[in-house]
Amino acid sequence: MIHTILHRPIAVTMTLIAIVTLGVLALGRIPVSLMPDIDVPRIVVQMSAQGCSAREIEQSMVGPMRRQLSQVAGLKDVESTSRTDAGIITLTFSPGSDMGLLFIEVNEKIDRAMSSMPKEMERPKVMKIGALDIPAFNVDVTGGKPEQTSRLVSNVISKRMEQLPEVAMVDYSGLTGTRITIQPDEARESLSGITNADIEKAISDNNIVLETLSVQDGIYRYSIHFDSQILSVRDIENIYLRHNGRLLQLKDICKVEETAAVRKGIVSSDGNDAITMAVIKQSDAQMNDLQQSMDTLMSQLTRDYPELHFAVTRDQTQLLSYSMHNLEWNLVLGIVMASIVLFVFIGGRRLPMLVAISIPLSLILTLLCFYLMGISLNIISLSGLILGVGMIVDNAIIVIDNILQKGTCNEHTVNSAVKEVVMPMLSSVLTTCSVFIPLIFLSGTAGALFYDQAMGITIALFCSLAVAAFVVPVYHLLLCRKCRPRDSKVNMWLMSFYEKGMRYTLRHPKTMAGIFSGCAVMIVILLPFIPKERMPETPHDDALVTIDWNAGIVPEENNRRVNEVLGHVKESVKASTSMVGGQDFMLSHTKNITGSEAVCYIKCASAEDCDVTVEKMKRYIARHYPEAKVESELAANIFDMIFSTGEPDLQIRLQKREGGRPEVAQTRMVTDSLQRRFPRTDVPPVSTETYIRYRTDAEQMAYYGVTYRQLYSRLKELLGTGNIYEINTGGESVPVVIGGGDNESGMLLGNTITNGNGTDIPLAYLVTESRSEDYKHLVASADGEFSVINIDNASDRKSEEMMEYVTAVTDGSPVKASFRGGYFSSRSMIGELFMVLAVAVLLLYFILAAQFESIVQPMIILAEIVIDVAIVMLALFVFGESLNIMSMIGIVVACGIIINDSILKVDTINRLYRRHGKGRCSGNIALLRAVVVAGHRRLKPIIMTSLTTVLAIVPFLSRGDMGSALQYPLSFAIITGMTVGTLVSLFFVPLMYYIIYRKR
């Protein structure tokens, strides 16, 4: 086939033009997303009940629902958290589960359980989490009157955004609702003898919508509508009441007005009241199209509503832009570096140009395959392409170098040169792909995500192989027929260095064997001492600060305190968004908080400023609000949201030995002892809340003739929660409330209640007040109920010391401790990655054994992995790097790439050994000659391919921003492994081959 193609350069050119045209067209149609469209194997059930304590929600709602949902098939773990006003149940399933069917089953279980739930409870919200449900960015809206701006955002602005074809949904929070309050004039009520019950009955009687009636008029029939629905404040004011022969209007005895509703949460942007909107992208939309459409819409909204200000925050598209920039930069750098390497080692101008053409051609062909296979351009697939660009050029270099070694360039020599290396190149591609494919078997979402990366690299390498085997030979014959290899000073110096190194290696086999054994031992010794984490630390110029004031404050006071803290650091904060109290988001992309908690997003000029600002905030809060609990974390990026388990470094779970959650005092005893034992570790206090308990005196109530229903209705009226009706206008619901007076607890019992005889009875005669303390968050799982102590920013050694200490403290006490957290999950992930490495090595062995028809030769090649892994781990340890997903992938990738050079070298040694063994030389002399000659022939290709790969990755050895910091561990591991692997391929592999075969 290659011989036929060599004679048809025009046909090859036309085919390439057609492929490039199709590839360019496909590029404009490939979806560009933040992440692959996969379902995260989690379902979140949100339950709400305004005014209920955490204990009530746990006992009457969350607990029974959790037990019902524990029966869902395929459930891996279930965990619930109950807090004031709301509860959350998180269901975790095995990766690869059919989340669509599970979503239906969860809803069916909830429908069955609703019969046993409190009647006033709303149906829980059920959310299936997908990778693309993560907001592309947030838009903060400030300015205008809060009520008007809220209506505008919910009814107009969000709808205009959702009309964009690239936007799937706009999720918002921070709306200010309204309510209609009917405040009776007690003096006029007393004179007229009208009670609140009479007012409520009059409103209900006047708010009716009757069935449609019909009347016939000859041959026509007409519908009659009788509508007396209440829709406005004026409608309520004009309601008539007839009492004791007198006709009154409601406005004569009550004050009716529309006011701002009680806010359960507040959103602020740079200190101003705001509404924040989370923009979710359509899965098949182009990210560039979304950005352009949103920019255009923002300009229009700014013109249409000059009194409003729109600010884009938490822009996740920056990471995708960074990856696209990396791909472009890597492409240019790969072409430049490959050209320079070819010019230095081979010379001429046409050969570098030939390699430069092969890189974009392979990439265009790869993108065409992406389109045909339905793979989107996202951060994961782009990372595969970025890695692949450095390897795409290798096959072309090998083909060109082998052609040049033939001395002459004609159809016969080109055909022969390509045939010699095509099978080793195929084997190299298969071995590299076999390293990536096991990554898809990682547990959790990581395995599903790395499918795109594995496919990206696999497609890129096979496309580069096709270009090197079928395109490069044609144009080499056409354009470079007169090109000849030259002996430059660089080549002469390189050959001298290689010969000296080879002589030393062959003369000191025991030293080399000692180095090999030492590397195997080094892996075992270093593994326990290298820090382990899921994701590498990344410098952020933004952060999230979560504040729990540990006090039952209202959202307005919470907001005042947050603005006070942010005002203390305003000089170093470029932008801020704070959320206090309960939020209205439908999706679970934002942390759920109670009325006394707040989440502050801050953005600073640099990562250093951000760290300093966070510490200043913590010190200020500790000084002015010592009871508060403060946690800081990196502002969630797309990688954190997907790969993070949401776990602290160490989570201590406390349970009673007989089962159940321990008392607050028992948990506090453990936290206090931890704080004394580890003063430099941030051990948070127990999060509690104080609640008021009202106890009724049954004897007094019976004596004064007051029923429980009357008492409860009166308390609701005094607290302004006695909704009697809701006016629905469009998508907005406005409650109508009777009462709405002072809800201060100190004055509440100073009011009176009217019994059936019309006598006013002081509430203090009937009710006594007491205050109690309870957990703010009640946590439970399949293992039962427990209290938690979350420890963040704890090193592995510190976590081990704390676990030993807690075990000793609880030994013999009524409380037992168990442990979870990142300390365990990171080790589990690293263990899985080592298992992936082991599976990859087995796949490599099978492929190499099939190629070489030998059981021994694959072992020679794979032996170098031991040295490479040991040196990479040593470099990570020396430079203070951790073992994480990125560094481990770098090790796996390096192992797959470095053996490619050894494959070509062993294949060349085999061919030369068979050839020389049939001639005058025999035995060890023929073997030694084959080893030396093969080393000379493959020296330049090995050096050139290693240099092009390493030099293409060197620019990513920086940590200037989040994207660079994520790439750094991977790049560091690949460069270290490639550098060491090149030396091993040059010297150690030939030595192993010689030692094994000289005895045969």
PDB file of C-alpha atoms in Angstrom, residues 49 51-64 82-83 118 774 778:
ATOM      1  CA  ALA A  49     -40.328  23.575  56.500  1.00  0.00           C
ATOM      2  CA  GLY A  51     -40.131  27.787  61.258  1.00  0.00           C
ATOM      3  CA  CYS A  52     -39.160  24.225  62.240  1.00  0.00           C
ATOM      4  CA  SER A  53     -36.079  23.523  64.299  1.00  0.00           C
ATOM      5  CA  ALA A  54     -33.347  21.153  63.177  1.00  0.00           C
ATOM      6  CA  ARG A  55     -34.524  18.527  65.684  1.00  0.00           C
ATOM      7  CA  GLU A  56     -38.133  18.694  64.424  1.00  0.00           C
ATOM      8  CA  ILE A  57     -37.045  18.396  60.796  1.00  0.00           C
ATOM      9  CA  GLU A  58     -34.773  15.442  61.597  1.00  0.00           C
ATOM     10  CA  GLN A  59     -37.412  13.541  63.565  1.00  0.00           C
ATOM     11  CA  SER A  60     -40.529  14.183  61.491  1.00  0.00           C
ATOM     12  CA  MET A  61     -39.170  14.618  57.962  1.00  0.00           C
ATOM     13  CA  VAL A  62     -35.545  13.830  57.176  1.00  0.00           C
ATOM     14  CA  GLY A  63     -35.196  10.687  59.325  1.00  0.00           C
ATOM     15  CA  PRO A  64     -38.250   8.868  57.919  1.00  0.00           C
ATOM     16  CA  SER A  82     -30.942  18.702  59.110  1.00  0.00           C
ATOM     17  CA  ARG A  83     -30.908  22.370  60.034  1.00  0.00           C
ATOM     18  CA  PRO A 118     -46.455  16.293  58.057  1.00  0.00           C
ATOM     19  CA  ASP A 774     -28.983  22.015  70.438  1.00  0.00           C
ATOM     20  CA  LEU A 778     -27.924  17.172  62.699  1.00  0.00           C
TER      21      LEU A 778
END
